[in-house]
Amino acid sequence: MQEEIRGVTRWRRSAFLALPATVAIGAMATAMVQGALAANLSLTSVPFTLSSKTMAAPQGIGAVMHTVDAGGPKGAAEVGLAKAGLDGICVHAVQSVNLPVIGNLGTWSLNISSPAAATPLTSDQLVAGAGLQANKLVLDAQALKASTATLHASDGSPNVIGAAADSEGIKSTGITDGTPGQFGLDATGGRTDIKNLNADANAATISGAITLPDLAIGIAHGDKGC
């Protein structure tokens, strides 16, 4: 009997088993190019979650009512931060991959993450430039939750609930498409501190620079977070 050439057999088996994953990764990359999973985090057709351990916005936060196209018009809150420091971030998107001829490859996750510091960063440290730094961060969120949120203000610079959606304060957070006369939250009277942020979003855009320590981008089979 002819002896099996083990090295060749193993390579062929490995290539066969790796094929679905390779094709799926290629499909996800194609989806990015086509805009379904855009690399700039503009994931308007694919809902995703964005979470962070601690966030500090030295110039406050703004919010208006908004409509997004996510498989049809849906109401959302457009939340803007002129500048934000975050102690870690996880962006988790899930998409079904279905290719011609090959068929359905199941559910795959795309995770974009920058880990939190080993020793939790304080809001003061984040404002001073530690952690992940983002400018003009705007989220279209179906829901935005936090364990605690502190919106600082003063008599001379108050926060306004019910401000015009196109007010100068809201525009300063990066929200430039607020409808005149509609409801808005102008919490730019002072710093905003948020603990354990978790947002169910349809889009996230960053108009300015972003610094991501230890950035990791990965694809996993199934619904698996960062």
PDB file of C-alpha atoms in Angstrom:
ATOM      1  CA  MET A   1       0.000   0.000   0.000  1.00  0.00           C
ATOM      2  CA  GLN A   2       1.308   3.394  -0.921  1.00  0.00           C
ATOM      3  CA  GLU A   3       2.225   5.461   2.095  1.00  0.00           C
ATOM      4  CA  GLU A   4       0.105   8.583   2.552  1.00  0.00           C
ATOM      5  CA  ILE A   5       2.047  11.799   2.264  1.00  0.00           C
ATOM      6  CA  ARG A   6       0.854  13.297   5.544  1.00  0.00           C
ATOM      7  CA  GLY A   7       2.084  16.825   4.970  1.00  0.00           C
ATOM      8  CA  VAL A   8       0.115  17.202   1.725  1.00  0.00           C
ATOM      9  CA  THR A   9      -3.028  15.655   3.231  1.00  0.00           C
ATOM     10  CA  ARG A  10      -2.920  17.957   6.221  1.00  0.00           C
ATOM     11  CA  TRP A  11      -2.447  21.056   4.086  1.00  0.00           C
ATOM     12  CA  ARG A  12      -5.381  20.081   1.883  1.00  0.00           C
ATOM     13  CA  ARG A  13      -7.604  19.434   4.882  1.00  0.00           C
ATOM     14  CA  SER A  14      -6.583  22.735   6.475  1.00  0.00           C
ATOM     15  CA  ALA A  15      -7.288  24.612   3.273  1.00  0.00           C
ATOM     16  CA  PHE A  16     -10.692  22.940   2.940  1.00  0.00           C
ATOM     17  CA  LEU A  17     -11.704  23.686   6.525  1.00  0.00           C
ATOM     18  CA  ALA A  18     -10.447  27.263   6.296  1.00  0.00           C
ATOM     19  CA  LEU A  19     -12.300  27.979   3.049  1.00  0.00           C
ATOM     20  CA  PRO A  20     -15.649  29.016   4.579  1.00  0.00           C
ATOM     21  CA  ALA A  21     -13.941  31.401   6.997  1.00  0.00           C
ATOM     22  CA  THR A  22     -11.753  32.838   4.250  1.00  0.00           C
ATOM     23  CA  VAL A  23     -14.726  33.393   1.973  1.00  0.00           C
ATOM     24  CA  ALA A  24     -16.736  34.941   4.798  1.00  0.00           C
ATOM     25  CA  ILE A  25     -13.923  37.349   5.658  1.00  0.00           C
ATOM     26  CA  GLY A  26     -13.710  38.268   1.978  1.00  0.00           C
ATOM     27  CA  ALA A  27     -17.458  38.844   1.933  1.00  0.00           C
ATOM     28  CA  MET A  28     -17.251  41.096   4.982  1.00  0.00           C
ATOM     29  CA  ALA A  29     -14.443  43.064   3.350  1.00  0.00           C
ATOM     30  CA  THR A  30     -16.562  43.425   0.213  1.00  0.00           C
ATOM     31  CA  ALA A  31     -19.456  44.607   2.363  1.00  0.00           C
ATOM     32  CA  MET A  32     -17.183  47.266   3.839  1.00  0.00           C
ATOM     33  CA  VAL A  33     -16.222  48.516   0.388  1.00  0.00           C
ATOM     34  CA  GLN A  34     -19.884  48.576  -0.664  1.00  0.00           C
ATOM     35  CA  GLY A  35     -20.878  50.538   2.443  1.00  0.00           C
ATOM     36  CA  ALA A  36     -22.786  47.833   4.318  1.00  0.00           C
ATOM     37  CA  LEU A  37     -20.035  47.732   6.916  1.00  0.00           C
ATOM     38  CA  ALA A  38     -18.064  50.864   6.180  1.00  0.00           C
ATOM     39  CA  ALA A  39     -14.666  51.210   7.767  1.00  0.00           C
ATOM     40  CA  ASN A  40     -15.481  54.726   9.022  1.00  0.00           C
ATOM     41  CA  LEU A  41     -18.050  53.193  11.412  1.00  0.00           C
ATOM     42  CA  SER A  42     -20.958  54.469   9.322  1.00  0.00           C
ATOM     43  CA  LEU A  43     -23.037  51.297   9.603  1.00  0.00           C
ATOM     44  CA  THR A  44     -26.429  52.722   8.689  1.00  0.00           C
ATOM     45  CA  SER A  45     -27.796  49.447   7.286  1.00  0.00           C
ATOM     46  CA  VAL A  46     -26.365  47.189  10.011  1.00  0.00           C
ATOM     47  CA  PRO A  47     -27.319  47.882  13.653  1.00  0.00           C
ATOM     48  CA  PHE A  48     -24.426  47.607  16.083  1.00  0.00           C
ATOM     49  CA  THR A  49     -23.589  48.173  19.718  1.00  0.00           C
ATOM     50  CA  LEU A  50     -21.013  50.637  21.009  1.00  0.00           C
ATOM     51  CA  SER A  51     -19.849  50.364  24.590  1.00  0.00           C
ATOM     52  CA  SER A  52     -17.258  52.023  26.801  1.00  0.00           C
ATOM     53  CA  LYS A  53     -16.340  51.741  30.465  1.00  0.00           C
ATOM     54  CA  THR A  54     -16.005  55.488  31.101  1.00  0.00           C
ATOM     55  CA  MET A  55     -16.512  58.528  28.903  1.00  0.00           C
ATOM     56  CA  ALA A  56     -15.840  62.197  29.560  1.00  0.00           C
ATOM     57  CA  ALA A  57     -16.926  65.003  27.228  1.00  0.00           C
ATOM     58  CA  PRO A  58     -15.273  68.256  28.372  1.00  0.00           C
ATOM     59  CA  GLN A  59     -17.544  70.403  26.186  1.00  0.00           C
ATOM     60  CA  GLY A  60     -20.730  68.537  27.043  1.00  0.00           C
ATOM     61  CA  ILE A  61     -23.233  66.699  24.892  1.00  0.00           C
ATOM     62  CA  GLY A  62     -26.118  67.480  22.553  1.00  0.00           C
ATOM     63  CA  ALA A  63     -29.038  65.408  21.321  1.00  0.00           C
ATOM     64  CA  VAL A  64     -31.882  65.794  18.814  1.00  0.00           C
ATOM     65  CA  MET A  65     -34.579  63.577  17.343  1.00  0.00           C
ATOM     66  CA  HIS A  66     -33.573  62.116  14.025  1.00  0.00           C
ATOM     67  CA  THR A  67     -34.640  59.618  11.339  1.00  0.00           C
ATOM     68  CA  VAL A  68     -32.353  56.914   9.988  1.00  0.00           C
ATOM     69  CA  ASP A  69     -32.797  54.486   7.097  1.00  0.00           C
ATOM     70  CA  ALA A  70     -32.180  51.058   8.572  1.00  0.00           C
ATOM     71  CA  GLY A  71     -34.286  48.745   6.443  1.00  0.00           C
ATOM     72  CA  GLY A  72     -36.895  51.510   6.379  1.00  0.00           C
ATOM     73  CA  PRO A  73     -37.259  54.879   8.182  1.00  0.00           C
ATOM     74  CA  LYS A  74     -36.803  54.618  11.944  1.00  0.00           C
ATOM     75  CA  GLY A  75     -36.718  57.205  14.688  1.00  0.00           C
ATOM     76  CA  ALA A  76     -33.427  57.652  16.514  1.00  0.00           C
ATOM     77  CA  ALA A  77     -31.641  60.023  18.817  1.00  0.00           C
ATOM     78  CA  GLU A  78     -28.719  61.841  17.219  1.00  0.00           C
ATOM     79  CA  VAL A  79     -26.181  62.382  19.991  1.00  0.00           C
ATOM     80  CA  GLY A  80     -23.146  64.600  19.493  1.00  0.00           C
ATOM     81  CA  LEU A  81     -19.960  65.214  21.452  1.00  0.00           C
ATOM     82  CA  ALA A  82     -17.501  67.883  20.301  1.00  0.00           C
ATOM     83  CA  LYS A  83     -14.712  66.012  22.103  1.00  0.00           C
ATOM     84  CA  ALA A  84     -14.731  62.761  24.031  1.00  0.00           C
ATOM     85  CA  GLY A  85     -12.248  60.744  26.032  1.00  0.00           C
ATOM     86  CA  LEU A  86     -13.126  57.066  26.520  1.00  0.00           C
ATOM     87  CA  ASP A  87     -11.616  54.360  28.685  1.00  0.00           C
ATOM     88  CA  GLY A  88     -11.869  51.561  26.134  1.00  0.00           C
ATOM     89  CA  ILE A  89     -14.384  51.017  23.360  1.00  0.00           C
ATOM     90  CA  CYS A  90     -16.094  48.077  21.667  1.00  0.00           C
ATOM     91  CA  VAL A  91     -18.029  48.314  18.403  1.00  0.00           C
ATOM     92  CA  HIS A  92     -19.857  45.041  17.738  1.00  0.00           C
ATOM     93  CA  ALA A  93     -21.776  44.416  14.490  1.00  0.00           C
ATOM     94  CA  VAL A  94     -23.457  41.178  13.388  1.00  0.00           C
ATOM     95  CA  GLN A  95     -24.309  40.252   9.806  1.00  0.00           C
ATOM     96  CA  SER A  96     -25.514  37.164   7.964  1.00  0.00           C
ATOM     97  CA  VAL A  97     -23.188  36.189   5.099  1.00  0.00           C
ATOM     98  CA  ASN A  98     -24.929  34.631   2.085  1.00  0.00           C
ATOM     99  CA  LEU A  99     -22.879  34.128  -1.083  1.00  0.00           C
ATOM    100  CA  PRO A 100     -23.945  33.039  -4.594  1.00  0.00           C
ATOM    101  CA  VAL A 101     -23.191  29.361  -5.377  1.00  0.00           C
ATOM    102  CA  ILE A 102     -21.587  28.767  -1.959  1.00  0.00           C
ATOM    103  CA  GLY A 103     -24.774  29.648  -0.059  1.00  0.00           C
ATOM    104  CA  ASN A 104     -25.396  30.784   3.495  1.00  0.00           C
ATOM    105  CA  LEU A 105     -22.290  30.862   5.678  1.00  0.00           C
ATOM    106  CA  GLY A 106     -24.219  31.811   8.789  1.00  0.00           C
ATOM    107  CA  THR A 107     -23.834  34.730  11.151  1.00  0.00           C
ATOM    108  CA  TRP A 108     -20.544  36.579  11.530  1.00  0.00           C
ATOM    109  CA  SER A 109     -19.421  39.311  13.903  1.00  0.00           C
ATOM    110  CA  LEU A 110     -17.193  42.284  13.212  1.00  0.00           C
ATOM    111  CA  ASN A 111     -15.535  43.689  16.340  1.00  0.00           C
ATOM    112  CA  ILE A 112     -13.568  46.916  16.519  1.00  0.00           C
ATOM    113  CA  SER A 113     -12.040  47.444  19.927  1.00  0.00           C
ATOM    114  CA  SER A 114      -9.551  49.376  21.975  1.00  0.00           C
ATOM    115  CA  PRO A 115      -9.266  47.914  25.496  1.00  0.00           C
ATOM    116  CA  ALA A 116      -9.848  49.801  28.730  1.00  0.00           C
ATOM    117  CA  ALA A 117      -6.817  50.631  30.852  1.00  0.00           C
ATOM    118  CA  ALA A 118      -5.661  48.034  33.399  1.00  0.00           C
ATOM    119  CA  THR A 119      -6.259  50.659  36.077  1.00  0.00           C
ATOM    120  CA  PRO A 120      -9.582  52.411  35.333  1.00  0.00           C
ATOM    121  CA  LEU A 121      -9.115  55.951  34.073  1.00  0.00           C
ATOM    122  CA  THR A 122     -10.882  58.816  35.815  1.00  0.00           C
ATOM    123  CA  SER A 123     -12.876  61.485  34.003  1.00  0.00           C
ATOM    124  CA  ASP A 124     -10.123  64.009  34.801  1.00  0.00           C
ATOM    125  CA  GLN A 125      -7.519  61.744  33.162  1.00  0.00           C
ATOM    126  CA  LEU A 126      -9.695  61.305  30.065  1.00  0.00           C
ATOM    127  CA  VAL A 127     -10.190  65.066  29.749  1.00  0.00           C
ATOM    128  CA  ALA A 128      -6.411  65.501  30.076  1.00  0.00           C
ATOM    129  CA  GLY A 129      -5.843  63.249  27.041  1.00  0.00           C
ATOM    130  CA  ALA A 130      -5.543  59.707  28.431  1.00  0.00           C
ATOM    131  CA  GLY A 131      -7.327  56.755  26.825  1.00  0.00           C
ATOM    132  CA  LEU A 132      -9.136  56.895  23.502  1.00  0.00           C
ATOM    133  CA  GLN A 133      -9.648  60.410  22.171  1.00  0.00           C
ATOM    134  CA  ALA A 134     -12.285  61.333  19.571  1.00  0.00           C
ATOM    135  CA  ASN A 135     -13.390  64.639  18.070  1.00  0.00           C
ATOM    136  CA  LYS A 136     -16.847  65.416  16.662  1.00  0.00           C
ATOM    137  CA  LEU A 137     -18.315  62.041  17.597  1.00  0.00           C
ATOM    138  CA  VAL A 138     -21.951  61.725  16.470  1.00  0.00           C
ATOM    139  CA  LEU A 139     -24.118  58.661  17.136  1.00  0.00           C
ATOM    140  CA  ASP A 140     -27.497  57.741  15.666  1.00  0.00           C
ATOM    141  CA  ALA A 141     -28.801  55.627  18.530  1.00  0.00           C
ATOM    142  CA  GLN A 142     -31.992  53.615  19.013  1.00  0.00           C
ATOM    143  CA  ALA A 143     -31.106  53.513  22.699  1.00  0.00           C
ATOM    144  CA  LEU A 144     -28.293  54.927  24.802  1.00  0.00           C
ATOM    145  CA  LYS A 145     -27.836  53.756  28.381  1.00  0.00           C
ATOM    146  CA  ALA A 146     -25.367  54.357  31.194  1.00  0.00           C
ATOM    147  CA  SER A 147     -25.096  53.269  34.823  1.00  0.00           C
ATOM    148  CA  THR A 148     -24.546  56.933  35.781  1.00  0.00           C
ATOM    149  CA  ALA A 149     -24.370  60.214  33.868  1.00  0.00           C
ATOM    150  CA  THR A 150     -23.452  63.631  35.231  1.00  0.00           C
ATOM    151  CA  LEU A 151     -24.183  66.694  33.091  1.00  0.00           C
ATOM    152  CA  HIS A 152     -22.366  69.617  34.673  1.00  0.00           C
ATOM    153  CA  ALA A 153     -23.544  73.207  34.192  1.00  0.00           C
ATOM    154  CA  SER A 154     -23.619  76.600  35.920  1.00  0.00           C
ATOM    155  CA  ASP A 155     -25.902  79.619  36.302  1.00  0.00           C
ATOM    156  CA  GLY A 156     -23.941  81.429  33.629  1.00  0.00           C
ATOM    157  CA  SER A 157     -23.830  78.433  31.286  1.00  0.00           C
ATOM    158  CA  PRO A 158     -26.882  76.241  31.914  1.00  0.00           C
ATOM    159  CA  ASN A 159     -27.981  73.065  30.172  1.00  0.00           C
ATOM    160  CA  VAL A 160     -31.235  73.437  28.248  1.00  0.00           C
ATOM    161  CA  ILE A 161     -33.842  70.674  27.858  1.00  0.00           C
ATOM    162  CA  GLY A 162     -36.048  71.622  24.921  1.00  0.00           C
ATOM    163  CA  ALA A 163     -33.495  73.737  23.107  1.00  0.00           C
ATOM    164  CA  ALA A 164     -34.023  74.263  19.380  1.00  0.00           C
ATOM    165  CA  ALA A 165     -32.498  71.351  17.462  1.00  0.00           C
ATOM    166  CA  ASP A 166     -30.514  73.814  15.315  1.00  0.00           C
ATOM    167  CA  SER A 167     -29.189  75.928  18.223  1.00  0.00           C
ATOM    168  CA  GLU A 168     -25.549  76.983  18.261  1.00  0.00           C
ATOM    169  CA  GLY A 169     -24.826  74.882  21.344  1.00  0.00           C
ATOM    170  CA  ILE A 170     -26.103  71.701  19.690  1.00  0.00           C
ATOM    171  CA  LYS A 171     -24.260  72.524  16.470  1.00  0.00           C
ATOM    172  CA  SER A 172     -21.022  72.822  18.442  1.00  0.00           C
ATOM    173  CA  THR A 173     -21.276  69.112  19.369  1.00  0.00           C
ATOM    174  CA  GLY A 174     -21.078  68.077  15.711  1.00  0.00           C
ATOM    175  CA  ILE A 175     -24.826  67.809  15.003  1.00  0.00           C
ATOM    176  CA  THR A 176     -25.347  70.031  11.974  1.00  0.00           C
ATOM    177  CA  ASP A 177     -28.659  68.733  10.592  1.00  0.00           C
ATOM    178  CA  GLY A 178     -31.025  69.490  13.463  1.00  0.00           C
ATOM    179  CA  THR A 179     -34.442  70.591  12.176  1.00  0.00           C
ATOM    180  CA  PRO A 180     -35.241  74.222  13.111  1.00  0.00           C
ATOM    181  CA  GLY A 181     -37.866  74.436  15.841  1.00  0.00           C
ATOM    182  CA  GLN A 182     -37.712  70.769  16.825  1.00  0.00           C
ATOM    183  CA  PHE A 183     -36.851  69.448  20.286  1.00  0.00           C
ATOM    184  CA  GLY A 184     -33.238  69.194  21.346  1.00  0.00           C
ATOM    185  CA  LEU A 185     -31.070  68.727  24.436  1.00  0.00           C
ATOM    186  CA  ASP A 186     -28.279  71.288  24.784  1.00  0.00           C
ATOM    187  CA  ALA A 187     -26.086  69.988  27.609  1.00  0.00           C
ATOM    188  CA  THR A 188     -22.998  71.980  26.625  1.00  0.00           C
ATOM    189  CA  GLY A 189     -23.016  74.079  29.787  1.00  0.00           C
ATOM    190  CA  GLY A 190     -20.228  71.962  31.268  1.00  0.00           C
ATOM    191  CA  ARG A 191     -18.510  68.624  31.213  1.00  0.00           C
ATOM    192  CA  THR A 192     -20.484  65.381  30.782  1.00  0.00           C
ATOM    193  CA  ASP A 193     -19.284  62.269  32.625  1.00  0.00           C
ATOM    194  CA  ILE A 194     -20.732  58.853  31.723  1.00  0.00           C
ATOM    195  CA  LYS A 195     -20.085  55.460  33.328  1.00  0.00           C
ATOM    196  CA  ASN A 196     -20.678  52.140  31.517  1.00  0.00           C
ATOM    197  CA  LEU A 197     -21.958  53.551  28.238  1.00  0.00           C
ATOM    198  CA  ASN A 198     -23.925  51.152  26.023  1.00  0.00           C
ATOM    199  CA  ALA A 199     -25.552  52.353  22.799  1.00  0.00           C
ATOM    200  CA  ASP A 200     -27.671  50.447  20.289  1.00  0.00           C
ATOM    201  CA  ALA A 201     -26.806  52.419  17.175  1.00  0.00           C
ATOM    202  CA  ASN A 202     -27.245  52.586  13.425  1.00  0.00           C
ATOM    203  CA  ALA A 203     -24.396  54.983  12.659  1.00  0.00           C
ATOM    204  CA  ALA A 204     -21.338  56.535  14.256  1.00  0.00           C
ATOM    205  CA  THR A 205     -19.344  59.239  12.510  1.00  0.00           C
ATOM    206  CA  ILE A 206     -16.176  60.975  13.607  1.00  0.00           C
ATOM    207  CA  SER A 207     -15.441  64.179  11.734  1.00  0.00           C
ATOM    208  CA  GLY A 208     -12.139  64.853  13.486  1.00  0.00           C
ATOM    209  CA  ALA A 209      -9.132  62.777  14.496  1.00  0.00           C
ATOM    210  CA  ILE A 210      -9.410  59.662  16.647  1.00  0.00           C
ATOM    211  CA  THR A 211      -6.677  57.996  18.706  1.00  0.00           C
ATOM    212  CA  LEU A 212      -7.143  54.275  19.427  1.00  0.00           C
ATOM    213  CA  PRO A 213      -4.551  52.674  21.741  1.00  0.00           C
ATOM    214  CA  ASP A 214      -4.012  48.959  20.974  1.00  0.00           C
ATOM    215  CA  LEU A 215      -6.605  48.903  18.193  1.00  0.00           C
ATOM    216  CA  ALA A 216      -7.943  45.446  17.297  1.00  0.00           C
ATOM    217  CA  ILE A 217     -10.244  44.577  14.388  1.00  0.00           C
ATOM    218  CA  GLY A 218     -11.483  41.003  14.228  1.00  0.00           C
ATOM    219  CA  ILE A 219     -14.093  38.781  12.599  1.00  0.00           C
ATOM    220  CA  ALA A 220     -15.653  35.831  14.428  1.00  0.00           C
ATOM    221  CA  HIS A 221     -18.182  33.172  13.448  1.00  0.00           C
ATOM    222  CA  GLY A 222     -21.441  33.636  15.332  1.00  0.00           C
ATOM    223  CA  ASP A 223     -22.622  36.482  17.547  1.00  0.00           C
ATOM    224  CA  LYS A 224     -19.470  37.076  19.598  1.00  0.00           C
ATOM    225  CA  GLY A 225     -18.606  40.441  21.108  1.00  0.00           C
ATOM    226  CA  CYS A 226     -15.238  42.056  21.894  1.00  0.00           C
TER     227      CYS A 226
END
